[in-house]
Structures are given as structure tokens and as C-alpha cells.
CSV table of C-alpha atoms in Angstrom, one decimal:
chain,number,residue,atom,x,y,z
B,733,MET,CA,-109.8,54.5,16.4
B,734,SER,CA,-109.2,52.8,19.8
B,735,ALA,CA,-105.8,53.0,21.4
B,736,ARG,CA,-106.1,49.2,21.8
B,737,THR,CA,-105.7,48.8,18.1
B,738,THR,CA,-102.7,46.5,17.4
B,739,GLY,CA,-100.7,45.0,14.5
B,740,PRO,CA,-101.1,46.3,11.0
B,741,ALA,CA,-104.0,48.6,11.9
B,742,ARG,CA,-101.8,50.3,14.6
B,743,ALA,CA,-99.0,50.7,12.1
B,744,ASP,CA,-101.3,52.3,9.6
B,745,LEU,CA,-102.7,54.7,12.2
B,746,VAL,CA,-99.1,55.8,13.1
B,747,ALA,CA,-98.2,56.1,9.5
B,748,ASP,CA,-101.3,58.2,8.7
B,749,ALA,CA,-100.5,60.5,11.6
B,750,ALA,CA,-96.9,60.9,10.4
B,751,LEU,CA,-98.1,61.8,6.9
B,752,ALA,CA,-100.5,64.4,8.4
B,753,LEU,CA,-97.7,65.9,10.4
B,754,LEU,CA,-95.4,66.1,7.4
B,755,ALA,CA,-98.0,68.0,5.5
B,756,GLU,CA,-98.9,70.3,8.3
B,757,ARG,CA,-95.6,71.0,10.0
B,758,GLY,CA,-92.9,69.7,7.7
B,759,MET,CA,-90.0,67.3,8.6
B,760,ARG,CA,-89.1,69.2,11.8
B,761,GLY,CA,-92.6,68.6,13.2
B,762,LEU,CA,-92.3,64.8,12.8
B,763,THR,CA,-91.4,63.4,16.1
B,764,HIS,CA,-92.5,60.2,17.9
B,765,ARG,CA,-94.3,62.2,20.6
B,766,ALA,CA,-96.1,64.3,18.0
B,767,VAL,CA,-97.3,61.2,16.2
B,768,ASP,CA,-98.6,59.7,19.4
B,769,GLU,CA,-100.5,62.9,20.1
B,770,THR,CA,-101.9,63.3,16.5
B,771,ALA,CA,-102.9,59.6,16.4
B,772,GLY,CA,-104.5,59.8,19.8
B,773,LEU,CA,-102.3,57.0,21.1
B,774,PRO,CA,-100.6,56.6,24.5
B,775,GLN,CA,-97.1,58.1,24.8
B,776,GLY,CA,-94.6,55.5,23.5
B,777,SER,CA,-96.9,53.8,21.1
B,778,THR,CA,-95.2,55.1,18.0
B,779,SER,CA,-91.8,53.9,19.4
B,780,ASN,CA,-93.3,50.4,19.7
B,781,VAL,CA,-94.2,50.4,16.0
B,782,ALA,CA,-91.2,52.3,14.6
B,783,ARG,CA,-88.3,52.6,17.2
B,784,THR,CA,-86.0,54.9,15.2
B,785,ARG,CA,-86.7,57.9,13.0
B,786,GLN,CA,-85.5,56.0,10.0
B,787,ALA,CA,-88.0,53.3,10.7
B,788,LEU,CA,-90.8,55.9,11.1
B,789,LEU,CA,-89.8,57.5,7.8
B,790,GLU,CA,-89.9,54.1,6.0
B,791,LEU,CA,-93.3,53.4,7.5
B,792,ALA,CA,-94.5,56.7,6.2
B,793,VAL,CA,-93.1,56.1,2.7
B,794,ARG,CA,-94.8,52.7,2.6
B,795,ARG,CA,-98.1,54.0,3.7
B,796,LEU,CA,-97.8,56.9,1.3
B,797,ALA,CA,-97.4,54.5,-1.6
B,798,GLN,CA,-100.4,52.5,-0.5
B,799,ARG,CA,-102.7,55.6,-0.1
B,800,GLU,CA,-101.6,57.2,-3.4
B,801,ALA,CA,-102.2,54.0,-5.2
B,802,GLU,CA,-105.7,54.0,-3.9
B,803,VAL,CA,-106.4,57.6,-4.9
B,804,LEU,CA,-104.6,57.4,-8.3
B,805,ALA,CA,-106.1,54.0,-9.1
B,806,LEU,CA,-103.8,53.4,-12.1
B,807,ASP,CA,-105.0,49.8,-12.2
B,808,GLU,CA,-108.5,51.0,-12.9
B,809,LEU,CA,-107.6,53.1,-15.9
B,810,PRO,CA,-109.2,52.3,-19.3
B,811,ASP,CA,-107.4,49.8,-21.5
B,812,PRO,CA,-105.2,51.9,-23.9
B,813,ARG,CA,-106.6,49.8,-26.8
B,814,GLY,CA,-110.0,51.4,-26.1
B,815,GLY,CA,-108.8,54.8,-27.3
B,816,LEU,CA,-106.5,57.6,-26.3
B,817,ASP,CA,-109.4,59.9,-25.3
B,818,ALA,CA,-110.6,57.5,-22.6
B,819,LEU,CA,-107.1,56.9,-21.3
B,820,VAL,CA,-106.4,60.7,-21.2
B,821,GLY,CA,-109.6,61.2,-19.2
B,822,GLY,CA,-108.5,58.5,-16.7
B,823,LEU,CA,-105.0,59.9,-16.2
B,824,ALA,CA,-106.3,63.4,-15.9
B,825,LEU,CA,-108.8,62.4,-13.2
B,826,ALA,CA,-106.0,60.7,-11.3
B,827,THR,CA,-103.8,63.8,-11.6
B,828,HIS,CA,-106.6,66.1,-10.5
B,829,ARG,CA,-107.2,63.9,-7.4
B,830,ALA,CA,-103.6,64.6,-6.4
B,831,LEU,CA,-104.3,68.3,-6.6
B,832,THR,CA,-107.5,68.3,-4.6
B,833,ARG,CA,-108.5,65.5,-2.2
B,834,ASN,CA,-105.0,64.1,-2.2
B,835,ARG,CA,-103.3,67.4,-1.5
B,836,GLU,CA,-102.1,66.5,2.0
B,837,LEU,CA,-100.5,63.3,0.7
B,838,THR,CA,-98.8,65.3,-2.1
B,839,LEU,CA,-97.3,67.7,0.4
B,840,ALA,CA,-96.1,64.8,2.5
B,841,ARG,CA,-94.5,63.2,-0.5
B,842,TYR,CA,-92.5,66.3,-1.3
B,843,GLU,CA,-91.3,66.4,2.3
B,844,LEU,CA,-90.2,62.8,2.1
B,845,ALA,CA,-88.6,63.2,-1.3
B,846,LEU,CA,-86.4,66.1,0.0
B,847,GLU,CA,-85.5,64.2,3.1
B,848,ALA,CA,-84.4,61.2,0.9
B,849,THR,CA,-81.8,63.4,-0.8
B,850,ARG,CA,-80.1,63.6,2.6
B,851,ARG,CA,-80.6,60.0,3.7
B,852,PRO,CA,-79.2,57.4,1.3
B,853,GLU,CA,-80.9,54.6,3.2
B,854,LEU,CA,-84.3,56.4,2.7
B,855,ARG,CA,-83.5,57.2,-0.9
B,856,ALA,CA,-83.3,53.5,-1.8
B,857,TYR,CA,-86.5,52.8,0.0
B,858,PHE,CA,-88.3,55.8,-1.5
B,859,ASP,CA,-87.2,54.9,-5.0
B,860,ALA,CA,-88.3,51.3,-4.7
B,861,THR,CA,-91.8,52.3,-3.8
B,862,GLY,CA,-91.9,54.8,-6.7
B,863,ALA,CA,-90.7,52.1,-9.2
B,864,VAL,CA,-94.2,50.5,-9.0
B,865,PHE,CA,-95.8,53.6,-10.3
B,866,ARG,CA,-93.2,54.0,-13.0
B,867,ASP,CA,-93.6,50.5,-14.2
B,868,GLN,CA,-97.4,51.0,-14.5
B,869,LEU,CA,-96.9,54.2,-16.4
B,870,ARG,CA,-94.3,52.6,-18.7
B,871,ALA,CA,-96.8,49.8,-19.6
B,872,LEU,CA,-99.3,52.5,-20.5
B,873,VAL,CA,-97.0,54.4,-22.9
B,874,VAL,CA,-95.9,51.2,-24.5
B,875,ALA,CA,-99.5,50.3,-25.2
B,876,LEU,CA,-100.0,53.8,-26.7
B,877,GLY,CA,-97.2,53.1,-29.2
B,878,SER,CA,-94.3,54.9,-27.6
B,879,ALA,CA,-91.0,54.4,-29.4
B,880,SER,CA,-89.0,55.6,-26.4
B,881,PRO,CA,-90.9,54.5,-23.3
B,882,GLU,CA,-88.3,55.4,-20.7
B,883,ARG,CA,-87.9,58.9,-22.0
B,884,HIS,CA,-91.6,59.4,-22.3
B,885,VAL,CA,-92.3,58.1,-18.8
B,886,LEU,CA,-89.8,60.7,-17.5
B,887,SER,CA,-91.6,63.4,-19.5
B,888,LEU,CA,-95.0,62.4,-18.2
B,889,ALA,CA,-93.8,62.1,-14.6
B,890,ALA,CA,-92.0,65.5,-14.8
B,891,TRP,CA,-95.2,67.1,-16.2
B,892,ALA,CA,-97.3,65.7,-13.4
B,893,ASP,CA,-94.8,66.5,-10.7
B,894,GLY,CA,-94.4,70.0,-12.0
B,895,LEU,CA,-98.1,70.6,-12.1
B,896,MET,CA,-98.7,69.2,-8.7
B,897,PHE,CA,-95.8,71.1,-7.1
B,898,SER,CA,-96.8,74.4,-8.7
B,899,CYS,CA,-100.5,74.0,-7.6
B,900,VAL,CA,-99.9,72.5,-4.2
B,901,ALA,CA,-96.8,74.3,-2.9
B,902,GLY,CA,-95.7,76.7,-5.7
B,903,SER,CA,-96.9,80.0,-7.2
B,904,PHE,CA,-100.1,78.5,-8.6
B,905,ASN,CA,-101.4,77.2,-5.2
B,906,ALA,CA,-104.4,79.5,-5.4
B,907,GLU,CA,-105.2,78.6,-9.0
B,908,VAL,CA,-105.7,74.8,-9.1
B,909,PRO,CA,-106.8,73.8,-12.6
B,910,GLY,CA,-110.1,72.0,-13.1
B,911,PRO,CA,-110.4,68.5,-14.5
B,912,ASP,CA,-110.9,69.8,-18.1
B,913,GLU,CA,-107.8,72.0,-17.9
B,914,VAL,CA,-105.7,69.0,-16.6
B,915,ARG,CA,-107.1,66.9,-19.4
B,916,ALA,CA,-106.3,69.4,-22.0
B,917,GLY,CA,-102.7,69.8,-20.8
B,918,LEU,CA,-102.2,66.1,-20.7
B,919,ARG,CA,-103.6,65.6,-24.1
B,920,GLU,CA,-101.3,68.2,-25.5
B,921,LEU,CA,-98.3,66.5,-23.9
B,922,LEU,CA,-99.3,63.0,-25.2
B,923,ASP,CA,-99.9,64.4,-28.7
B,924,GLY,CA,-96.4,65.8,-28.7
B,925,ILE,CA,-94.9,62.6,-27.3
B,926,LEU,CA,-96.7,60.1,-29.4
B,927,GLY,CA,-97.0,61.9,-32.7
B,928,ARG,CA,-98.3,59.7,-35.4
B,929,ASN,CA,-98.2,56.6,-33.1
B,930,GLY,CA,-100.8,58.3,-30.9
B,931,LEU,CA,-103.1,59.0,-33.8
B,932,GLU,CA,-103.8,55.3,-34.1
B,933,LEU,CA,-105.4,55.3,-30.6
B,934,ARG,CA,-107.6,58.4,-30.8
B,935,GLY,CA,-110.7,56.3,-31.0
B,936,PRO,CA,-111.7,52.7,-30.2
B,937,VAL,CA,-109.5,50.1,-31.9
B,938,GLY,CA,-112.5,48.8,-33.7
B,939,ASP,CA,-112.9,52.1,-35.6
B,940,HIS,CA,-109.7,51.7,-37.5
B,941,GLU,CA,-108.4,49.3,-40.1
B,942,ALA,CA,-106.1,46.6,-38.9
């Protein structure tokens, strides 16, 4: 992209470079100069977009949320009323994307999450962007018949985060599960969470009595 790029496009370029650096070098490798170099921009360009380190981190968090939303595509998941099998397949696909083509973003997210534990101002910003995902997940488990949506959202998020960390940065980094394995694990979890409520959604709604 040309160094003459300005406005939102320049901000996205800077943010994408910041995320790439976080995944490759960690938090210590994230500097304004390094972002300029990675983005192929003249020295000082990143400072014009995000003058402070806090501003650069916030820009990275905002861009991370945008890019993860595109990859996970939760708004494109099948309608829960269409059956649990279809929904499990959609959720499993989104999770598998985070383990494969979204791996760099997943690493960057863990770096930012850890940094947020040390920066209260970033913590609030990070949590606010994550709330959008939690709200979408909550709507899904409610539609599936969850009697305790907040607790079940936590269980699902913990399962997904645990799987992603283990396979991206943990001891299973060389053993990334395939889509079928992810689907099986998710189905087992949802079966345990939903119990009899989930049985009502195993097939299309039209296949069951009202």
C-alpha cells in the first residue's frame, strides 16, 4: 500500500502492522519505529496516527476486534432454530479458523490481553470490544434453550480460549485439531451444557412437534 495513504486506511495499515509485530515479537517488539518499518511507512507516520503507546495499543485492539469479527463471522452462523447440528458446524468452523488462518491474530490477542492486566485503561478498552462477541454468543445460547446463559457463555468462551491457547501457544501447538475434531468437542460441550433443552434443537424445528 502506498505511503501516501491517509485517514482510516492509514490507521488500518498501522494497526495491522502492530498486530503482526505483537504476534512475531511480543509486546517488547511493539514500537512506533518498528510499526513504521513493518508497514513500509516513512519514519514518524505511526506517531501521527497514534501518538502514545496507549493510543497505539487501543488502535491495535480495535483493529483486532474488526478482523476477528470478519474471520469468525458470527453474524453468518445458521439460525439456531434450524437445528443444533448446523449451528455446531458453524461455531466449529469459526473456532477452527482461529487456529489456522487466524493464528497470527490469536497470538496478538493473547499479548494484548496480558498487557491489559497491567494497564487498567487498556483493560476497559479491551473488555468493551470483547463484550460484542459475548453478547452474540449469549444470544445463541439463549436461542438454544440455555437456562443459565451467563454461565454457559463463560463455559463456551473458556473452552474456545483454552483450545486456542493450547494449540497456538501451548503444548499442543504441533497438534492442531481438524474441523471434525473441533466439531466433536464443541458438540460434547453443548450436549453437556444444554441437556434436554438441547435435544429439542438437534434437527430442524419443523421435524418436531410444537
